[in-house]
XYZ file of C-alpha atoms in Angstrom:
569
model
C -32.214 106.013 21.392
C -32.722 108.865 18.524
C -30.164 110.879 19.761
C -26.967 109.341 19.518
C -24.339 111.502 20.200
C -22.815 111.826 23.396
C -19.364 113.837 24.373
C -18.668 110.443 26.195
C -19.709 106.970 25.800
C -18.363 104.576 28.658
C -18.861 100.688 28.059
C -19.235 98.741 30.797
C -21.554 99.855 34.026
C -19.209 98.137 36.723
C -16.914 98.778 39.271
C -14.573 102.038 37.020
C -17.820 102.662 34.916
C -20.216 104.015 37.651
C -17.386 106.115 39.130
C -16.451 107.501 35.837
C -20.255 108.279 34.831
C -20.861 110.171 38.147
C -17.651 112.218 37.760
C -18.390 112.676 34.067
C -21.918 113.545 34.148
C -20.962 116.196 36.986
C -20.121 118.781 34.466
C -23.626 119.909 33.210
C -22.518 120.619 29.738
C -21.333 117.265 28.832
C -23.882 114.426 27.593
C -22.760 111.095 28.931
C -24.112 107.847 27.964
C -23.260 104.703 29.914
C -23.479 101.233 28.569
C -24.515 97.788 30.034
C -24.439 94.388 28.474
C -26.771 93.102 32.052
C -29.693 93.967 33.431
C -30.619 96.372 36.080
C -29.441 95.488 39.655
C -32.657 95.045 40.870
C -31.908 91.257 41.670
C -32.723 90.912 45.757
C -29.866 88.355 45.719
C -27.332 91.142 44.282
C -27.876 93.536 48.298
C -28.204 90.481 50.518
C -24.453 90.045 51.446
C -24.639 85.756 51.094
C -26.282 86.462 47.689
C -23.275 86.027 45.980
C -23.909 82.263 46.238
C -27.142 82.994 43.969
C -25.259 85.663 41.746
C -22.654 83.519 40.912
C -22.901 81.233 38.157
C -26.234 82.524 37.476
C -26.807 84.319 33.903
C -28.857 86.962 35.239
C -25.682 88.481 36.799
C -22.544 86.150 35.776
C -20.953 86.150 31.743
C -20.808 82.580 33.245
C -17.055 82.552 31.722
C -14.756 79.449 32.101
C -11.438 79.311 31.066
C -9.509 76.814 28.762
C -8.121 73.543 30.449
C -5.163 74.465 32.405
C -1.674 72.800 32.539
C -0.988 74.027 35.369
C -4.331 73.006 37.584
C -3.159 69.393 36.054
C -5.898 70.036 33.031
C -8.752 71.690 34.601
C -10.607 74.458 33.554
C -12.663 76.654 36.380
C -15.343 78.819 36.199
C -14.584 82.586 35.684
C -17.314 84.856 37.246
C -17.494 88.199 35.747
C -20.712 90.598 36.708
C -22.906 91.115 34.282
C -25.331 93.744 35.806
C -25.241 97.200 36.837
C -22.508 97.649 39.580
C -20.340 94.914 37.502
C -18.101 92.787 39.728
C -18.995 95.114 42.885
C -22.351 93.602 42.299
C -21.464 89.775 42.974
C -17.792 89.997 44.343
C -16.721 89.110 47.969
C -17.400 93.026 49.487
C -13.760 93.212 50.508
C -12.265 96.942 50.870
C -8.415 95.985 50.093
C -5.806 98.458 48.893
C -2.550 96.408 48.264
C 0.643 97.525 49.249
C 2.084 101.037 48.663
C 5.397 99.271 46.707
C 2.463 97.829 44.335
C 2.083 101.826 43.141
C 5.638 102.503 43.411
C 6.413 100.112 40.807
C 3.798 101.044 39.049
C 4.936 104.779 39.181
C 8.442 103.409 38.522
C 7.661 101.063 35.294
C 5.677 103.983 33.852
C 8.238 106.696 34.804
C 5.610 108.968 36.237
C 5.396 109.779 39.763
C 1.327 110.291 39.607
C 1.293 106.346 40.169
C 3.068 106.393 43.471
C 1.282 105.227 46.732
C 1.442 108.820 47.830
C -0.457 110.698 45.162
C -2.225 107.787 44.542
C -3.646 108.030 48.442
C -5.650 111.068 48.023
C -7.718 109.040 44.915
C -8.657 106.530 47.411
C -9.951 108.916 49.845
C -11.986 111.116 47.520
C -14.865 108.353 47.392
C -14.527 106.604 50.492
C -17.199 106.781 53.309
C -14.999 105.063 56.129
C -16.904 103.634 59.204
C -13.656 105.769 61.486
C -14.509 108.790 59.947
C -11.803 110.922 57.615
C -8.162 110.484 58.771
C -4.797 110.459 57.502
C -5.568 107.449 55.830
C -9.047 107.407 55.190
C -12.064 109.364 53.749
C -15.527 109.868 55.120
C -18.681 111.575 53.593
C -19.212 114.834 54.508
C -16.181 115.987 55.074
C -13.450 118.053 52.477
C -10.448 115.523 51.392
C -7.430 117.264 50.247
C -7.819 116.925 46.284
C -11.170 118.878 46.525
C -9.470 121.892 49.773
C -7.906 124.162 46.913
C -10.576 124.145 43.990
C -7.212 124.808 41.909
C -9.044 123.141 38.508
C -12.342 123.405 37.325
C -13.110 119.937 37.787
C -12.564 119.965 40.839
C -14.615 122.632 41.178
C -17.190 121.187 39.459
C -17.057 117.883 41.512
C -17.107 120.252 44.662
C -20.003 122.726 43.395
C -21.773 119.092 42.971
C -20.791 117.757 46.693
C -19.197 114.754 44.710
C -17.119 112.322 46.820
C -17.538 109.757 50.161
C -19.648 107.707 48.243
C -18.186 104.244 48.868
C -19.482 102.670 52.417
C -16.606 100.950 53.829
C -17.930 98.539 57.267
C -17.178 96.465 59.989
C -18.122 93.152 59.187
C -21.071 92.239 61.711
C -20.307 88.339 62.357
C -18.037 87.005 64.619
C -16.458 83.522 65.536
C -14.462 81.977 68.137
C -12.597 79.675 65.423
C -11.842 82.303 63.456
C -10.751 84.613 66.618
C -8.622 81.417 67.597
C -6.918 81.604 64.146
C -6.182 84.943 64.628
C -4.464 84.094 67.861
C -2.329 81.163 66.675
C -1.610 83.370 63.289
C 0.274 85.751 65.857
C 1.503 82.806 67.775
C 3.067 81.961 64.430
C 4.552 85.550 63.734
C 2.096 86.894 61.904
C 0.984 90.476 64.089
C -2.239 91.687 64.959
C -3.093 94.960 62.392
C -5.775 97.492 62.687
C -5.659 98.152 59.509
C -4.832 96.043 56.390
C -4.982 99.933 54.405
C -2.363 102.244 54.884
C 0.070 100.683 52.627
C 1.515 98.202 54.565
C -0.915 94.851 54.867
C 1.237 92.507 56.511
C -0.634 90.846 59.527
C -4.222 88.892 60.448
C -7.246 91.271 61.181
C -11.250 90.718 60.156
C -11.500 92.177 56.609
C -13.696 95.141 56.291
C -16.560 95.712 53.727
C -17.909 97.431 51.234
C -21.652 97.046 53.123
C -24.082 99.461 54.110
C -26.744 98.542 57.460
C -25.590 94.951 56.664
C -26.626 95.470 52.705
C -23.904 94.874 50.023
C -22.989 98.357 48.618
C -22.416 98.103 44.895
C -20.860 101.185 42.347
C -24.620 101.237 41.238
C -25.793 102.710 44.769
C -22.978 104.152 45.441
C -22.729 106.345 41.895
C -26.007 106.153 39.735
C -28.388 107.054 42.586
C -29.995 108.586 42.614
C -27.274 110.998 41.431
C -26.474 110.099 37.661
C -30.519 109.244 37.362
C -31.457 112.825 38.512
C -29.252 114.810 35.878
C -30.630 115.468 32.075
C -27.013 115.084 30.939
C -26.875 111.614 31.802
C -28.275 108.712 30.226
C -27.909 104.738 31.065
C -28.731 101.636 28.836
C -28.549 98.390 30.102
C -29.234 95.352 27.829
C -26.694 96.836 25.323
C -24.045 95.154 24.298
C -21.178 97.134 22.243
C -19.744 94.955 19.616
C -17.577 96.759 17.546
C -15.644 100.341 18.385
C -15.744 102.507 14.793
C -11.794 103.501 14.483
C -11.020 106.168 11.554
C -8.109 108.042 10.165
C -7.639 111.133 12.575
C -8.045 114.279 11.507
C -5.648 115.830 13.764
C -2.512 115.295 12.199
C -0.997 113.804 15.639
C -2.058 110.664 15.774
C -2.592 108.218 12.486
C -6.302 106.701 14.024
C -9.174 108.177 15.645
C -12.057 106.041 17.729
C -14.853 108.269 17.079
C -17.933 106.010 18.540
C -19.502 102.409 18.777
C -21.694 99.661 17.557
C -24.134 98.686 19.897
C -26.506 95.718 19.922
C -29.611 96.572 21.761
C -31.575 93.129 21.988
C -32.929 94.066 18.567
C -31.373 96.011 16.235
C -27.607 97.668 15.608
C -26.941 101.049 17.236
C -24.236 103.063 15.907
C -23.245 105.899 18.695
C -20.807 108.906 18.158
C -18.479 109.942 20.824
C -17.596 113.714 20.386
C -14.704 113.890 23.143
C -13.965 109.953 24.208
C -14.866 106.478 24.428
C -13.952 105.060 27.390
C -13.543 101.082 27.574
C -14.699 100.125 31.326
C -15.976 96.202 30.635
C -13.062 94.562 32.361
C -9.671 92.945 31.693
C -11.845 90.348 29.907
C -14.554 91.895 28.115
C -12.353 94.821 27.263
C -9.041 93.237 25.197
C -11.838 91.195 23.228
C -13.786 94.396 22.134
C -10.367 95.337 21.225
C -9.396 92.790 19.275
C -13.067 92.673 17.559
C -12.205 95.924 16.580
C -9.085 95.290 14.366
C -6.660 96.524 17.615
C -4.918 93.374 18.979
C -2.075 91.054 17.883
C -2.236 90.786 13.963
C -1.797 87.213 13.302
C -4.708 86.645 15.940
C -7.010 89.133 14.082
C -6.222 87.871 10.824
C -7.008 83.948 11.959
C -10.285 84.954 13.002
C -11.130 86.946 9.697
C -10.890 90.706 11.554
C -8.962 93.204 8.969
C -6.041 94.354 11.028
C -6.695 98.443 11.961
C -3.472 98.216 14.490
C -1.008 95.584 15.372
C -1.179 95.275 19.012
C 0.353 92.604 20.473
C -0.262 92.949 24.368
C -3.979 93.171 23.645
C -5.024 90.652 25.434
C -1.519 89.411 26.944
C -0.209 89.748 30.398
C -3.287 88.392 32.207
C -2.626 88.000 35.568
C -4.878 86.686 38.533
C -4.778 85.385 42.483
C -4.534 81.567 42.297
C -6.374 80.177 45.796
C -5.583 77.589 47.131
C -8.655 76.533 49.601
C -7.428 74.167 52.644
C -10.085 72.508 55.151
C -9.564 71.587 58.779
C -12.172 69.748 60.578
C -12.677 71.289 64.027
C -14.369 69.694 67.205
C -16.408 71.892 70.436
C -17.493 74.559 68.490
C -20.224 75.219 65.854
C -19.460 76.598 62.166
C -22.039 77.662 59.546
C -21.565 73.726 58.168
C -24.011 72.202 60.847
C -25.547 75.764 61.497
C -27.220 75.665 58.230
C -27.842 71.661 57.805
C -31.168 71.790 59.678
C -34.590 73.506 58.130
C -34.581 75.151 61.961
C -31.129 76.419 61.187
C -31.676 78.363 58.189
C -34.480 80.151 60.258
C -32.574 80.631 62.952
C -30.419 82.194 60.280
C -32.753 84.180 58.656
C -34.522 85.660 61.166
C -31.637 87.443 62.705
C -30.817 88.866 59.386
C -34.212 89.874 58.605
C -34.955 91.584 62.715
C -30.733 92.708 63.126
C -29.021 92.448 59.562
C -26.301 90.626 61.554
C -25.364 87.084 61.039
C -24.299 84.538 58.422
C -26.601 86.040 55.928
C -25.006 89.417 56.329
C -21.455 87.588 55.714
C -18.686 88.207 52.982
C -17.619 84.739 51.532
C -14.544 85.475 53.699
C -14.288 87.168 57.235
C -10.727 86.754 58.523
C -7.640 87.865 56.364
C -4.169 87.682 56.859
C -0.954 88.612 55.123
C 2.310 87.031 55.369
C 5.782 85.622 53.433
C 5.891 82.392 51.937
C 9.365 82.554 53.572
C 11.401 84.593 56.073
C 13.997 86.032 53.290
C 11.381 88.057 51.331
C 11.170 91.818 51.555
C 7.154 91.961 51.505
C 4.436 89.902 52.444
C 3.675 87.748 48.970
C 0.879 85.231 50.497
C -3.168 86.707 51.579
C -5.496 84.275 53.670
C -9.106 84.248 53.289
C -10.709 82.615 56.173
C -14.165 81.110 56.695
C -16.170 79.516 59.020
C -17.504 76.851 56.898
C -15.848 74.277 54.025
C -17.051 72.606 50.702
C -15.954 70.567 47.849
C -15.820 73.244 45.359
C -17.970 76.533 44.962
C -21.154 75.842 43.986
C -21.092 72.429 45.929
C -22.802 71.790 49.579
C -21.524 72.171 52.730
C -19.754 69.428 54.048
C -22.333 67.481 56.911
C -19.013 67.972 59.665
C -17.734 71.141 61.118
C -14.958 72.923 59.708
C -13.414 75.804 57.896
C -11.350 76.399 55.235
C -8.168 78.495 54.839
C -7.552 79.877 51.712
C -3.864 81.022 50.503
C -3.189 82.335 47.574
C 0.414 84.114 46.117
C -0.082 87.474 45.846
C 3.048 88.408 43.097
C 2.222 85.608 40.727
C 4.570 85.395 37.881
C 2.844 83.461 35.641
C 0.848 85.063 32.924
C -1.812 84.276 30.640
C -4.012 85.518 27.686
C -7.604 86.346 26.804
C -8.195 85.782 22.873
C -11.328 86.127 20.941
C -12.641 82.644 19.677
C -14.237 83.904 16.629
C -15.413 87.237 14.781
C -18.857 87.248 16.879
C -19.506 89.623 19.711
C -21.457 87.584 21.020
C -18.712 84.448 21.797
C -16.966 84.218 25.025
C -13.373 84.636 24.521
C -10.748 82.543 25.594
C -9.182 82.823 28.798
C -6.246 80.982 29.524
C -4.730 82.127 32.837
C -1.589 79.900 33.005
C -1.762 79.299 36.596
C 1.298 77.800 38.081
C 3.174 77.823 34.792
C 6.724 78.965 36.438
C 8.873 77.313 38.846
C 8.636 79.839 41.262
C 4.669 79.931 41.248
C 5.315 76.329 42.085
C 7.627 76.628 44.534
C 5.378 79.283 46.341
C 1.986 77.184 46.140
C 4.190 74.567 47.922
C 5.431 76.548 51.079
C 2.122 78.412 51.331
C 0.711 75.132 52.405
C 3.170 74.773 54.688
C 2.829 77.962 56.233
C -0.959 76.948 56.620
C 0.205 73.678 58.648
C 2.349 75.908 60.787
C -0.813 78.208 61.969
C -2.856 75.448 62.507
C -0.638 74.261 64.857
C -0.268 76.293 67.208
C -1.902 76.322 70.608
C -4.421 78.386 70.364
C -6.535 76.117 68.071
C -5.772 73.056 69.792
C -9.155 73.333 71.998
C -10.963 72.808 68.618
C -8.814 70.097 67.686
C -8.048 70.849 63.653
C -7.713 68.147 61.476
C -6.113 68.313 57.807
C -9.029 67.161 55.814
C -7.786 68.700 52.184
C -5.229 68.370 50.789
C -4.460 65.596 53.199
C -1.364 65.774 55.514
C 0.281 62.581 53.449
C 1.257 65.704 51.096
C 4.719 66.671 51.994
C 7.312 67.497 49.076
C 7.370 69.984 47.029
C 6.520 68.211 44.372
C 3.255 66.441 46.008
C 1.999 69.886 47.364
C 2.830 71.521 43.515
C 0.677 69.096 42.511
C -2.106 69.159 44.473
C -2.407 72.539 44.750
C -3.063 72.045 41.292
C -5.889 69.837 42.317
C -7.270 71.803 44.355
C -6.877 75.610 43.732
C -9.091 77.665 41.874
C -9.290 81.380 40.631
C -10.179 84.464 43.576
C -11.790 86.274 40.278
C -8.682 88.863 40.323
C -7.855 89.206 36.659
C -5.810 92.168 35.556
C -3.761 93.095 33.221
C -4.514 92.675 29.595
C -4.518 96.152 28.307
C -1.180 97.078 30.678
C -0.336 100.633 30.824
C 2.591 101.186 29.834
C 5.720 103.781 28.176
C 5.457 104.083 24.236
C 8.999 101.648 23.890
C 7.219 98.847 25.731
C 5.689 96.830 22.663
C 3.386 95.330 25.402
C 2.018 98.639 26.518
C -1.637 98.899 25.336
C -2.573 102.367 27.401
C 0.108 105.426 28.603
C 0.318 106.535 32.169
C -3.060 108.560 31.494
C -4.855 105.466 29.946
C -4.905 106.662 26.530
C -4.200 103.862 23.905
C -1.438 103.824 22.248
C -2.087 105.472 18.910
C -5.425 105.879 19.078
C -7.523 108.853 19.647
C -10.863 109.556 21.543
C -9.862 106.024 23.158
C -9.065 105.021 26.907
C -9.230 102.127 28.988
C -10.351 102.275 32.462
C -10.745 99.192 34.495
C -8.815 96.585 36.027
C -6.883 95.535 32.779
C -4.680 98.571 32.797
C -2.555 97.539 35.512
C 0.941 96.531 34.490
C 1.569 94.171 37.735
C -1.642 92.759 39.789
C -2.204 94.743 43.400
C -0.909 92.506 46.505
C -4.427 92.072 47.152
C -8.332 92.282 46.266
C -8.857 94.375 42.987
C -11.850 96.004 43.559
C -10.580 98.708 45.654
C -7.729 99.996 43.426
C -9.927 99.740 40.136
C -11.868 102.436 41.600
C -9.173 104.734 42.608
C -8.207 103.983 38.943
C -10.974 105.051 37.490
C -11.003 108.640 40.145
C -7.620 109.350 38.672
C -8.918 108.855 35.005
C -12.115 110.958 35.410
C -9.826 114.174 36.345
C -7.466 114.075 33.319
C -10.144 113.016 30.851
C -11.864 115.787 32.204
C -9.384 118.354 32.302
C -7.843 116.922 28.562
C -11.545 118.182 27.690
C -10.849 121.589 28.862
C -7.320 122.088 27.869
């Protein structure tokens, strides 16, 4: 660590920060450090696909997060995984490739008042880095072959990414499980108007189809593999630390005359001493819509009365630092089933898990090679809306809680959660110590039509259930318990019951310099500030109708281009 001066420093070596450091570091003349609070991702538990259950709520790989006690889940508070390790979230998350809708970009595009947000030119960023199992389509990418943003070479970056055979990166699979209860829920979700779909990507996800994965040979494919290496590791430009922790972004009067402040580097706690690092061209904040708002506020940039509480001297009043946190509530439902086997009784026996086992370790096929969730679907908590507003998650197997053991009877569990939430909830800084988890305080179910929404979503559950096709396996309610019926009960229980699909977005929103809420512009910049940008999933102004994983990264491709060309220009 002598030499500390990079053009740019990214924070945060997760989903946006890999991308970002491979794009960066692509231009030869640029030094580019990357920083990571975690370890390496050399964790066997982080490329097994089941490993999750190891990753998560383990240090070694979780911040081990919870949030605050929750009104609205009748006082609880849940555990909040975020990654902590190289890869980030992609590193422990569920694997599941998921765009959202295209109206989720529109109103992004439309809120902003810039047109670069739309579904359509957002499309291309999608397809620059994916390796699709179909090969390179209209609506997909594949490695090896020339998408559109790269055809004219029209800007030197692109040149540059071209001259360095950048994109197809990110492995997108077929899962390689199947089951007959789940292929009989997919039947009796069309027999209850929900239609088949080929694809839950090409704007439009309404419908029931297995979810494909971010997997490679039946590994997990993380943003590590995908971007570091052995690319970012082969080029003397580049340089990684993991184990570093930045505490505290160094914010001066700018020297530019246009703006009043000017982020010019970061404090950086390596295990053992305090590393100061200069930024010539940007920092770039990439640690998360949790990790990110508190190194903001830590920093004197966050809502003043909040900073001055906790002792922090006030460098900017920002008041949506930290604000607008939104997140996919899930409401898990379990149905015993009869005449068929699930992965509850599969696993119970010492002979099972080697049965297990040994077809991942000879095929890579199997349970162990499973996502926490196989079978999606997408549908309206009623008839009279415009756009599907409810996602299923459906899995062979059922348990208290995560974390607990498999129930001893065969079953599976139907997850539901409201894609549009409209409650919304904060992350706050505890104290003046980097090294304090934050407060996260989600707010789940705190309006009336959140409520209202939980309520018919179990309904809609009931009604798939019911139909014919599952009746050979003979499903029986088991949570929440069919005595639930009014709106009030199933309010309640979901309550009870639900817990977080580790979506949070939102707390540094991008938004137009007369929103007061706005924390980044259309081009990620923060407001006021200099040298500074946010990149991750906290920029989004309204959460994706969907998994987040997927449009963080096409986030971050759209960021790498304009800090790039802002560099040139």
């Amino acid at each position: 660590m002598s030499d500390t001066t990079f053009d740019y420093v990214i924070i945060g070596a997760g989903t946006a920060g890999c991308l970002l450091a491979n794009r960066l570091s692509a231009d030869a003349s640029k030094r580019v450090l990357l920083i990571e609070a975690g370890r390496r991702d050399d964790y066997h538990w982080i490329h097994i696909p089941v490993g999750y259950l190891y990753c998560i709520g383990n240090p070694r790989t979780d911040w081990m997060f919870n949030t605050e006690p929750d009104a609205g889940l009748n006082g609880r508070s849940l555990r909040y995984p975020r990654g902590k390790t190289l890869g980030g979230c992609s590193s422990i998350n569920g694997m599941i490739y998921m765009r959202g809708q295209a109206r989720d970009y529109d109103q992004w595009a439309k809120l902003l008042g810039d047109d670069s947000w739309t579904w359509k030119q957002s499309l291309p960023y999608f397809k620059l880095h994916e390796d699709h199992y179909q090969g390179a389509n209209a609506m997909h990418g594949a490695r090896g072959t020339a998408p559109e943003l790269m055809k004219d070479g029209a800007t030197p970056y692109r040149q540059v990414l071209r001259h360095r055979n950048a994109g197809g990166e990110w492995r997108i699979e077929k899962q390689r499980v199947r089951w007959d209860v789940l292929e009989a829920f997919s039947q009796a979700a069309v027999q209850a108007g929900i239609p088949a779909t080929p694809d839950f990507n090409t704007g439009d996800n309404n419908g029931v189809a297995y979810f494909d994965v971010n997997q490679k040979n039946g590994w997990r494919w993380n943003t590590a593999k995908a971007f570091l290496r052995p690319t970012c590791y082969a080029r003397p430009n580049f340089e990684l630390w993991t184990g570093a922790q930045a505490s505290k972004l160094l914010i001066e009067e700018a020297k530019d005359g246009k703006t009043p402040l000017r982020c010019t580097g970061v404090e950086v706690w390596n295990g053992q001493e305090m590393v100061t690092v200069h930024a010539k061209s940007e920092v770039i904040l990439s640690a998360g819509s949790i990790a990110t708002p508190q190194l903001l506020q830590l920093s004197g940039l966050g809502p003043a009365q909040l900073l001055q509480s906790k002792g922090i001297s006030v460098v900017k009043d920002m008041p949506g630092v930290g604000n607008n946190l939104q997140d996919h509530l899930q409401i898990r439902t379990v149905f015993k089933v009869k005449n068929t086997p699930t992965l509850n009784t599969m696993a119970s026996s010492l002979w099972g898990k080697a049965r297990i086992g040994l077809e991942y370790a000879f095929k890579r096929t199997g349970p162990m090679s499973m996502s926490p969730s196989q079978l999606g679907a997408f549908t309206r908590s009623d008839p009279g809306r415009a756009h599907p507003n409810l996602q299923y998650h459906v899995q062979p197997l059922s348990l208290d809680a995560f974390g607990s053991p498999l129930h001893r009877f065969n079953a599976i569990t139907a997850s539901v959660c409201n894609l549009n939430p409209t409650s919304r909830g904060t992350v706050h800084i505890k104290t003046n110590r980097f090294e304090d988890a934050p407060a996260i305080a989600p707010n789940y179910l705190s309006t009336e039509e959140d409520r209202k929404v939980a309520a018919d979503s179990l309904r809609v559950t009931r009604r798939i259930l019911a139909q014919d096709a599952l009746k050979p396996f003979a499903p029986e309610e088991y949570k929440p318990g069919v005595q639930y019926q009014s709106d009030e009960d199933l309010a309640k229980l979901a309550g009870d019951i639900a817990s977080t699909i580790f979506h949070p977005v939102g707390t540094t929103q991008m938004g137009r310099a007369d929103n007061p809420l706005a924390v980044v512009d259309a081009r990620l910049k923060v407001h006021g500030v200099a040298g500074l940008r946010v990149v991750d999933a906290g920029v989004m102004p309204l959460i994706t109708s969907g998994n987040t994983n997927s449009p963080t990264l096409m986030i971050a491709e759209k960021a790498a281009q304009w800090i790039a060309e802002d560099a040139i220009s």
